[in-house]
mmCIF file of C-alpha atoms and ligand atoms in Angstrom:
data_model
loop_
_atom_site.group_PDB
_atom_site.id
_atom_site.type_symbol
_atom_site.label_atom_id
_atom_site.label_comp_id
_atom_site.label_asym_id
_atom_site.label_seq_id
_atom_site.Cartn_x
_atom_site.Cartn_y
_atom_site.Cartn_z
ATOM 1 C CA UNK A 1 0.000 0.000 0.000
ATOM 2 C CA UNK A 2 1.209 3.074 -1.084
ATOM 3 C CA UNK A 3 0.821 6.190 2.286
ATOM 4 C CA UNK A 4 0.375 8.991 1.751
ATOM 5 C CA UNK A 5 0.521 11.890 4.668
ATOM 6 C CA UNK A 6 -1.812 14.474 5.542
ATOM 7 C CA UNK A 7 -0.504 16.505 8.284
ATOM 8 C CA UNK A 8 -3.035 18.742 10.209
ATOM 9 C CA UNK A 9 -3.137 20.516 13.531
ATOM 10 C CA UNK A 10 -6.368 21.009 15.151
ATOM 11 C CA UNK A 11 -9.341 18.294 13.817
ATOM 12 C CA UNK A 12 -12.470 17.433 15.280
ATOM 13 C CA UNK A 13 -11.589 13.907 14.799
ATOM 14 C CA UNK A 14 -8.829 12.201 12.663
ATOM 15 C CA UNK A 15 -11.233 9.670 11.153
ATOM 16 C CA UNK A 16 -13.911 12.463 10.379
ATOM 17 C CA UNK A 17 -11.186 13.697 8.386
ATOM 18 C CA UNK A 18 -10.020 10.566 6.538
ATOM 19 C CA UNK A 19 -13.698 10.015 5.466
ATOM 20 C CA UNK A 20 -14.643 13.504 4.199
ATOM 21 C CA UNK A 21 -11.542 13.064 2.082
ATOM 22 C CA UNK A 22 -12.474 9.158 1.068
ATOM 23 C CA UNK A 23 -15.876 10.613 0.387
ATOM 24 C CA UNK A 24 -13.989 12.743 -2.557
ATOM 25 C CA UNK A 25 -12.333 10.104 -3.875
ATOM 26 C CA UNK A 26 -9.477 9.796 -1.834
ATOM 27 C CA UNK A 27 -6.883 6.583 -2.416
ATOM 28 C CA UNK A 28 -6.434 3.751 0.183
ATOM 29 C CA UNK A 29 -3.630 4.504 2.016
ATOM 30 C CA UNK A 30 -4.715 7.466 2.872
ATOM 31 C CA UNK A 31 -3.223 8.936 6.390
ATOM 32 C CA UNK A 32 -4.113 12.136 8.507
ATOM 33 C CA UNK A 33 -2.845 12.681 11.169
ATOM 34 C CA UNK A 34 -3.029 15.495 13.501
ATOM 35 C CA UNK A 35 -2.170 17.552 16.962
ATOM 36 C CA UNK A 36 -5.219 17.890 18.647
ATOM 37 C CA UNK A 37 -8.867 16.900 18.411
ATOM 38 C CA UNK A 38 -11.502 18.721 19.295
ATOM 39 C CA UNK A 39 -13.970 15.632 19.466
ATOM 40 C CA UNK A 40 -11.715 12.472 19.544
ATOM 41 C CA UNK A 41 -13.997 9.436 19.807
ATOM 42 C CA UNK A 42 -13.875 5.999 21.246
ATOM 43 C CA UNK A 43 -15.935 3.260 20.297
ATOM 44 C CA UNK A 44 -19.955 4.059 21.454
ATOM 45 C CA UNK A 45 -19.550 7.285 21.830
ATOM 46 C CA UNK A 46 -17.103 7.817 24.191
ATOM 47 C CA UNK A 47 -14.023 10.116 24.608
ATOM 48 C CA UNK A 48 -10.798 9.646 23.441
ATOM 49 C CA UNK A 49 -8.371 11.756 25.243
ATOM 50 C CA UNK A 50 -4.935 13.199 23.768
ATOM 51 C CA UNK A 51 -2.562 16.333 24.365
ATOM 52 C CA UNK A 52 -0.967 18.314 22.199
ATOM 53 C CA UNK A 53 2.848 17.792 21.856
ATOM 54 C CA UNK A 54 2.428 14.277 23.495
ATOM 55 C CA UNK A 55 -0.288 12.006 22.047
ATOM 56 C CA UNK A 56 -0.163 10.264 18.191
ATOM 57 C CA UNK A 57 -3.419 10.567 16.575
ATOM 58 C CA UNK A 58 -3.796 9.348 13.637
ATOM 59 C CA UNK A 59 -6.209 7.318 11.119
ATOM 60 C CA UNK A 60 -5.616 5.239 8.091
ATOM 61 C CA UNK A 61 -7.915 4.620 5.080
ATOM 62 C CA UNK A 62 -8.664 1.382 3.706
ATOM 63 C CA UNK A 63 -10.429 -0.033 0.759
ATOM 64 C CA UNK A 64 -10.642 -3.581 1.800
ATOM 65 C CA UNK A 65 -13.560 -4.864 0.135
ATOM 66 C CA UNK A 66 -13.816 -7.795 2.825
ATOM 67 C CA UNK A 67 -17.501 -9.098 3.521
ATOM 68 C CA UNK A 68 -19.009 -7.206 6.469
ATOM 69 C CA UNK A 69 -19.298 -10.125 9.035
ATOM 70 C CA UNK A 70 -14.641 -9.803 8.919
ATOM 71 C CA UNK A 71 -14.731 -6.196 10.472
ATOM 72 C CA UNK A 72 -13.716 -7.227 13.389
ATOM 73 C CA UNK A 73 -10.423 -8.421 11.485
ATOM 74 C CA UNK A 74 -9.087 -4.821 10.959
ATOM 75 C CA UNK A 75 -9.577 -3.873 14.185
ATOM 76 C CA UNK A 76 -7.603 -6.983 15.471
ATOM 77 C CA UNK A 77 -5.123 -5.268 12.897
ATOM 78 C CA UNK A 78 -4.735 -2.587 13.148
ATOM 79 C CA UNK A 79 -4.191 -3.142 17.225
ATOM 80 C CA UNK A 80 -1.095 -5.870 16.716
ATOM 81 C CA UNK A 81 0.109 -3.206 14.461
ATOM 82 C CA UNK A 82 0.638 -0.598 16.908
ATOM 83 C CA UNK A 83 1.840 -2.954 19.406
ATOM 84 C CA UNK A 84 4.421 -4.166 16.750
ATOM 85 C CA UNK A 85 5.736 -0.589 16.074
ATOM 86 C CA UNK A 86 6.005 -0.006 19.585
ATOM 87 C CA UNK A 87 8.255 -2.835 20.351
ATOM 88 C CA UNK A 88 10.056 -2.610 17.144
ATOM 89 C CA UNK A 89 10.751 1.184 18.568
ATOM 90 C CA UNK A 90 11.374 0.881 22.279
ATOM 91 C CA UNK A 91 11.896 -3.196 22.997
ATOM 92 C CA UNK A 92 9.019 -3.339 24.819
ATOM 93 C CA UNK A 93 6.360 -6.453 25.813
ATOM 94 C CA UNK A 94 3.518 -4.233 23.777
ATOM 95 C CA UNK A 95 0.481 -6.426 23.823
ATOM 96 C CA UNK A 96 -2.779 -5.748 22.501
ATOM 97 C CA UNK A 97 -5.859 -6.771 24.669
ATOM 98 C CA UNK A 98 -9.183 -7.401 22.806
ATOM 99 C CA UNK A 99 -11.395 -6.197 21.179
ATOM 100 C CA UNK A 100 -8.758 -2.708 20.418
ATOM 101 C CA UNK A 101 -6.579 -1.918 23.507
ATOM 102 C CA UNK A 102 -2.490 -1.314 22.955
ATOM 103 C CA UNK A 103 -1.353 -2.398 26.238
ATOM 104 C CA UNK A 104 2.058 -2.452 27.969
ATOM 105 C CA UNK A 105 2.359 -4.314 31.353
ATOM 106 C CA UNK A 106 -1.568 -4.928 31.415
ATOM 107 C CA UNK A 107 -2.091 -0.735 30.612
ATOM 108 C CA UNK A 108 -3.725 0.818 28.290
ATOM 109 C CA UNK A 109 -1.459 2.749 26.561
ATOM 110 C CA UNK A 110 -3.596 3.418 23.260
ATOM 111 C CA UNK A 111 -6.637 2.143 21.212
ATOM 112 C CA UNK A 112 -8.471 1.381 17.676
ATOM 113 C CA UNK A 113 -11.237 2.719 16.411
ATOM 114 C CA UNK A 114 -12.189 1.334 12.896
ATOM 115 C CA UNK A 115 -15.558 3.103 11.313
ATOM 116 C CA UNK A 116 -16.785 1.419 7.990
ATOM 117 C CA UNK A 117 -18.671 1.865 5.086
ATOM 118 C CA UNK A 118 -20.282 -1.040 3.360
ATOM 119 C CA UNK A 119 -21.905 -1.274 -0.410
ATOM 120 C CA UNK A 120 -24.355 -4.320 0.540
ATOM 121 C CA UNK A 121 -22.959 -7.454 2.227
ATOM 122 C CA UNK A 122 -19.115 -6.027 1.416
ATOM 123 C CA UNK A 123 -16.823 -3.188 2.979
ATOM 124 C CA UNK A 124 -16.209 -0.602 0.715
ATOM 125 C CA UNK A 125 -14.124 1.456 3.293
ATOM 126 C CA UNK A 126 -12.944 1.520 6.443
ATOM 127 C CA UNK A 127 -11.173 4.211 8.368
ATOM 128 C CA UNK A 128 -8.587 2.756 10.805
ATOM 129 C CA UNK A 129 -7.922 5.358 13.726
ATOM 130 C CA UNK A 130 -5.331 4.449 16.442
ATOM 131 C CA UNK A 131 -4.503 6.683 19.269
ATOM 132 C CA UNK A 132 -1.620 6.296 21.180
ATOM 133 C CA UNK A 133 -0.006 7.858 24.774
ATOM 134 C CA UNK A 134 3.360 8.534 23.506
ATOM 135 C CA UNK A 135 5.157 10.918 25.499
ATOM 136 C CA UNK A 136 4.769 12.170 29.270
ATOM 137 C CA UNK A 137 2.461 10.352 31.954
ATOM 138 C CA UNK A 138 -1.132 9.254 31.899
ATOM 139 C CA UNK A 139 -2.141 11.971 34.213
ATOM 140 C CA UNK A 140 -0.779 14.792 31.458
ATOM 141 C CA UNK A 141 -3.639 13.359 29.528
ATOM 142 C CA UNK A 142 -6.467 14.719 31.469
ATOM 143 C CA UNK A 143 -9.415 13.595 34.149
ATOM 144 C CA UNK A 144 -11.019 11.170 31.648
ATOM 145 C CA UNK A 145 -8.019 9.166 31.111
ATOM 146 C CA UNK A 146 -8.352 6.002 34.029
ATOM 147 C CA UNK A 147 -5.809 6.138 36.524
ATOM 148 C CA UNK A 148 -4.603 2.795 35.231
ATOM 149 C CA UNK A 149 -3.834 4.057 31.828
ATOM 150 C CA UNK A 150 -0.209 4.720 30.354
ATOM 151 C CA UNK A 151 2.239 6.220 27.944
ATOM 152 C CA UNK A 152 5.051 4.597 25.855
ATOM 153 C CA UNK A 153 7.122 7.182 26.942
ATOM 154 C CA UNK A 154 6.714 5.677 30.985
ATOM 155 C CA UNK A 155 8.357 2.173 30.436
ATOM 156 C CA UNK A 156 10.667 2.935 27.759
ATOM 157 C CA UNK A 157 14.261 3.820 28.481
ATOM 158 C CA UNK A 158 15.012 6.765 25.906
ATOM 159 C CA UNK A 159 12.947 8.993 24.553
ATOM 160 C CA UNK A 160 10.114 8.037 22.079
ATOM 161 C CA UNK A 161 9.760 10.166 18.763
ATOM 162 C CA UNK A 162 6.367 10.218 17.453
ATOM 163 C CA UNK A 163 7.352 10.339 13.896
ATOM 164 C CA UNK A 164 9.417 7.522 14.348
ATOM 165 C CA UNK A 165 6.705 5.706 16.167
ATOM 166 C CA UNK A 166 3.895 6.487 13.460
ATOM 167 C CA UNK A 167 6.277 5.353 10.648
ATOM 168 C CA UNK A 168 6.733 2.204 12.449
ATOM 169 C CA UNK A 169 3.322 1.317 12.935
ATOM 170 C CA UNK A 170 2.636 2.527 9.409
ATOM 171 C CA UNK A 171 5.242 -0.236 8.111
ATOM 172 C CA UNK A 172 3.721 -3.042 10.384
ATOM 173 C CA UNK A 173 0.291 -2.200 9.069
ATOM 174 C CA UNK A 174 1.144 -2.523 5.776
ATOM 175 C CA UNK A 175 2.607 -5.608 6.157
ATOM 176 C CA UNK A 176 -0.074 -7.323 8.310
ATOM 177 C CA UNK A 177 -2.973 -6.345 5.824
ATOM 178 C CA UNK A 178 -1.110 -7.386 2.944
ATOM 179 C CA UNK A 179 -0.328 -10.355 4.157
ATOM 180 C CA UNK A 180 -4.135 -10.988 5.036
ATOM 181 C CA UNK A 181 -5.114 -9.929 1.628
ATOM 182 C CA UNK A 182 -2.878 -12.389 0.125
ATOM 183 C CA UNK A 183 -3.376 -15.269 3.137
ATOM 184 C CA UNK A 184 -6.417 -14.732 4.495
ATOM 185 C CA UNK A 185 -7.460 -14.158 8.382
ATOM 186 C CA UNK A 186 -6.052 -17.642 9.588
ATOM 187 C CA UNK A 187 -2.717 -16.765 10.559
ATOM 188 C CA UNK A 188 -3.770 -12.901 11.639
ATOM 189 C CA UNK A 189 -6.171 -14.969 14.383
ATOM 190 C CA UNK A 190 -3.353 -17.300 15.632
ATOM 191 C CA UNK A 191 -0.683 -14.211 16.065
ATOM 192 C CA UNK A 192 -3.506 -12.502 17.793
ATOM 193 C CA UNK A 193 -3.827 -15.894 20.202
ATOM 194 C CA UNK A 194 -0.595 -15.571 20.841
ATOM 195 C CA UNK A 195 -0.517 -11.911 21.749
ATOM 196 C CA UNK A 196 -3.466 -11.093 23.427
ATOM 197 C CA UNK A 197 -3.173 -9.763 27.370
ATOM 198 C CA UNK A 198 -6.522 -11.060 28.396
ATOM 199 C CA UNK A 199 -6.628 -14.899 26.657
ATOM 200 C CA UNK A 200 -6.444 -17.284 29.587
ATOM 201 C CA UNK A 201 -7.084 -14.852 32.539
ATOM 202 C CA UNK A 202 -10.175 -14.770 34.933
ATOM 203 C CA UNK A 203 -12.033 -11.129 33.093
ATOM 204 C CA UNK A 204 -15.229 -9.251 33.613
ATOM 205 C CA UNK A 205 -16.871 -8.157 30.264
ATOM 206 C CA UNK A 206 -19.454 -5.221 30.074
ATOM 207 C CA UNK A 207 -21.406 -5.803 27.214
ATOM 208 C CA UNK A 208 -24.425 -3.854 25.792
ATOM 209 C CA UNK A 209 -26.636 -6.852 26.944
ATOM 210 C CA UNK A 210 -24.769 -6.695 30.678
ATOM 211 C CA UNK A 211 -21.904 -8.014 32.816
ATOM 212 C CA UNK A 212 -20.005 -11.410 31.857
ATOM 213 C CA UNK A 213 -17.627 -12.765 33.940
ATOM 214 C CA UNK A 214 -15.831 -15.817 33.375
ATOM 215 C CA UNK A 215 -12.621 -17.157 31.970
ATOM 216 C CA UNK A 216 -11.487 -15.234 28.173
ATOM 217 C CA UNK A 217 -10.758 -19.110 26.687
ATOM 218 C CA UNK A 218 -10.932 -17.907 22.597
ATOM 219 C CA UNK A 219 -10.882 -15.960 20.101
ATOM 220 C CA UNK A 220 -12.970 -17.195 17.085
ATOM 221 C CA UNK A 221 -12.524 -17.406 13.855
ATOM 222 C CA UNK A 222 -14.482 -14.075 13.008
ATOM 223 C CA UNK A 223 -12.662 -12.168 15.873
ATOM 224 C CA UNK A 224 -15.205 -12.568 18.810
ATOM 225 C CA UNK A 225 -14.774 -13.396 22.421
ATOM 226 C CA UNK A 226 -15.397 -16.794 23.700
ATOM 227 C CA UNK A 227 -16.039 -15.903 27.850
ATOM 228 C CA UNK A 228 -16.410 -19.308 29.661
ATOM 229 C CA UNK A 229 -18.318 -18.930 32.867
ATOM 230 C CA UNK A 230 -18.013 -20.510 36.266
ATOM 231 C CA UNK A 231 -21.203 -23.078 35.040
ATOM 232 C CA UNK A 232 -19.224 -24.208 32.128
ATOM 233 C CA UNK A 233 -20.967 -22.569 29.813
ATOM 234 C CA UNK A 234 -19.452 -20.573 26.674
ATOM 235 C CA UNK A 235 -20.263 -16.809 25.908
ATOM 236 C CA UNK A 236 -19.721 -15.356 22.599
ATOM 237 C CA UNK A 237 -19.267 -12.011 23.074
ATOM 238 C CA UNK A 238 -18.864 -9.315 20.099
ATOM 239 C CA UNK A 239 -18.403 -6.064 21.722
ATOM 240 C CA UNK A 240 -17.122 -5.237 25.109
ATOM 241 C CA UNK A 241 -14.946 -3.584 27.553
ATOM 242 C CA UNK A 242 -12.635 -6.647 29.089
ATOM 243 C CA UNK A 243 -11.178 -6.160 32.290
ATOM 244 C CA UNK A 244 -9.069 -8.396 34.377
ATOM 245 C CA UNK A 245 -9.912 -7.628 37.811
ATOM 246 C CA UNK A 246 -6.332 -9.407 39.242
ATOM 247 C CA UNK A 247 -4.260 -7.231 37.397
HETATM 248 C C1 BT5 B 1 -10.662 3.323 22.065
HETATM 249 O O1 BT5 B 1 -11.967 3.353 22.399
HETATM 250 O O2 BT5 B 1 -9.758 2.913 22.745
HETATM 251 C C2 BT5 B 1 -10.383 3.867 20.655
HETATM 252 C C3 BT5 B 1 -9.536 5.082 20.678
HETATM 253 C C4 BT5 B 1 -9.218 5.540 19.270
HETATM 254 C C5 BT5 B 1 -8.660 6.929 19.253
HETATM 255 C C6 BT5 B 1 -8.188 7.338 17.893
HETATM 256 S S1 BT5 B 1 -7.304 8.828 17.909
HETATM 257 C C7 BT5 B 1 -7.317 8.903 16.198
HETATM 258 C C8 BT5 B 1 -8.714 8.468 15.772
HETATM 259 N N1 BT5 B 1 -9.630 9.581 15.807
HETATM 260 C C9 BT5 B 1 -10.599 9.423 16.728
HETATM 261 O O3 BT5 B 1 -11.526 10.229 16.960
HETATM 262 N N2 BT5 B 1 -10.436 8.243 17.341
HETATM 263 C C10 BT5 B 1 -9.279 7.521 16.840
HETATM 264 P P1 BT5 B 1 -12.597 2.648 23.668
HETATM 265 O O4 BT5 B 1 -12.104 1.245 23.767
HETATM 266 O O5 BT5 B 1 -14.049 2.895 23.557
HETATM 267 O O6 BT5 B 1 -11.977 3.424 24.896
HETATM 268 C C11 BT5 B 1 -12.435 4.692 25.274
HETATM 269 C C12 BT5 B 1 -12.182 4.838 26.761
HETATM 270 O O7 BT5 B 1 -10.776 4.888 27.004
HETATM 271 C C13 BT5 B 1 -12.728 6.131 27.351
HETATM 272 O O8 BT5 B 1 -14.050 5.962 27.774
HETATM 273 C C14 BT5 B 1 -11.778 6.403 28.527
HETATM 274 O O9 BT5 B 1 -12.177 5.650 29.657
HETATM 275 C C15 BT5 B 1 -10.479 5.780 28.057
HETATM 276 N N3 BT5 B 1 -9.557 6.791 27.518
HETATM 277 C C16 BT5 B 1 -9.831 7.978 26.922
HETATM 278 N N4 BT5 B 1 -8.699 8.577 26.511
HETATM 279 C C17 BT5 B 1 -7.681 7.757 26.879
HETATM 280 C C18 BT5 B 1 -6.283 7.822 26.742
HETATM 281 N N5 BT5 B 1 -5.666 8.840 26.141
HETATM 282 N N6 BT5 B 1 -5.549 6.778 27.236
HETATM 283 C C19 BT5 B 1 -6.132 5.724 27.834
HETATM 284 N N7 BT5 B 1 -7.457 5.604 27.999
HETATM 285 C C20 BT5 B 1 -8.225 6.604 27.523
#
């Protein structure tokens, strides 16, 4: 995939941008990124915090023409993407946590937010946007950042350049989604398996339809979260907020 960089300062959101431009014909590979946001979103509606000087913001578009029921894929992505250009940078155990967190030593230290389009059953495009706590402490980023969140910056032991780090994660992106154009999502799945901070552990999962709790024992095929509770029975859950409460 061919990038090419859009530089901006302030944005309402990084993703609003990428899809006005997509809407005008813009190329895949399409990247803005920018300084600030003035409404940088999570998923449902919720805020995503970042600071001037100190956070990456940035969204990618995609043209992936995948059938809607793979979204999830990109978002599983787009997530061991970061966390591969942040150990490539720094060295560090970078592991994403599903469904989108970039976590280092259990902490969120960033997070996807993929936004689609779709001409009937298939994705026309789909705007990747990854934020990430590069530089200073979690509490530079403001009272709606959880006291257990984190920065790159925090655990590495140099200074961590932005540029560098979006480059980075630009280069593992484009390698992971050409690879599952070419391959497929089977491989993508098993590195995600083998990555993944909450497979394995005890979690509690707010869902829209309530609290799970159980053990996190899968990932399926199409991305989703097998919970398996203290009955024995298995939960397939397809949107959440995971959270390990021994950690
Ligand atoms: C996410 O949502 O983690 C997706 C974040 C994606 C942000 C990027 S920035 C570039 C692009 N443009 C956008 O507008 N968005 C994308 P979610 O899993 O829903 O987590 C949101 C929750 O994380 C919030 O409710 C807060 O509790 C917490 N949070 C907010 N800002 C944070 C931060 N800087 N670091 C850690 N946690 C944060």
């Amino acid at each position: 995939m061919r990038y090419h960089i859009e530089r901006r300062d302030t944005v309402t959101s990084t993703n609003d941008v990428v899809r006005e431009l997509a809407e005008a014909g813009a190329a895949e590979g399409l990247v803005v990124v920018a300084e600030e946001q003035t409404a940088g979103r999570g998923r449902r509606g919720r805020r995503w915090s970042g600071v001037r000087g100190k956070s990456l913001l940035f969204s990618v578009l995609l043209r992936p023409d995948i059938p809607v029921s793979d979204v999830q894929h990109l978002s599983l992505l787009a997530a061991l993407a970061a966390c591969r250009g942040i150990t490539g940078l720094t060295g560090l155990d970078c592991r994403p946590k599903w469904p989108n967190d970039i976590t280092i030593v259990g902490r969120k230290a960033g997070g996807v937010l993929v936004e689609t389009v779709a001409e009937g059953e298939r994705v026309s495009m789909a705007i990747i946007g990854i934020g990430l706590n590069v530089k200073g402490r979690a509490a530079d980023y403001g009272p709606d950042v959880p006291l257990e969140a984190t920065t790159v910056e925090q655990h590495a032991a140099e200074p961590v350049s932005r540029e560098q780090l979006l480059r980075g994660v630009l280069r593992e992106l484009d390698a992971l989604y050409r690879r599952y154009r070419d391959e497929g999502q089977g491989w993508l799945l098993d590195l995600w398996r083998s990555q993944d901070a909450c497979l394995g552990e005890q979690v509690a999962v707010e869902t829209p339809d309530g609290l799970i709790e159980g053990r996190a024992a899968a990932v399926a095929d199409d991305g989703a979260l097998v919970i398996v509770t203290a009955d024995g029975t298995s939960v397939i859950v397809h949107a959440g907020d995971v959270t390990i409460p021994a950690s």
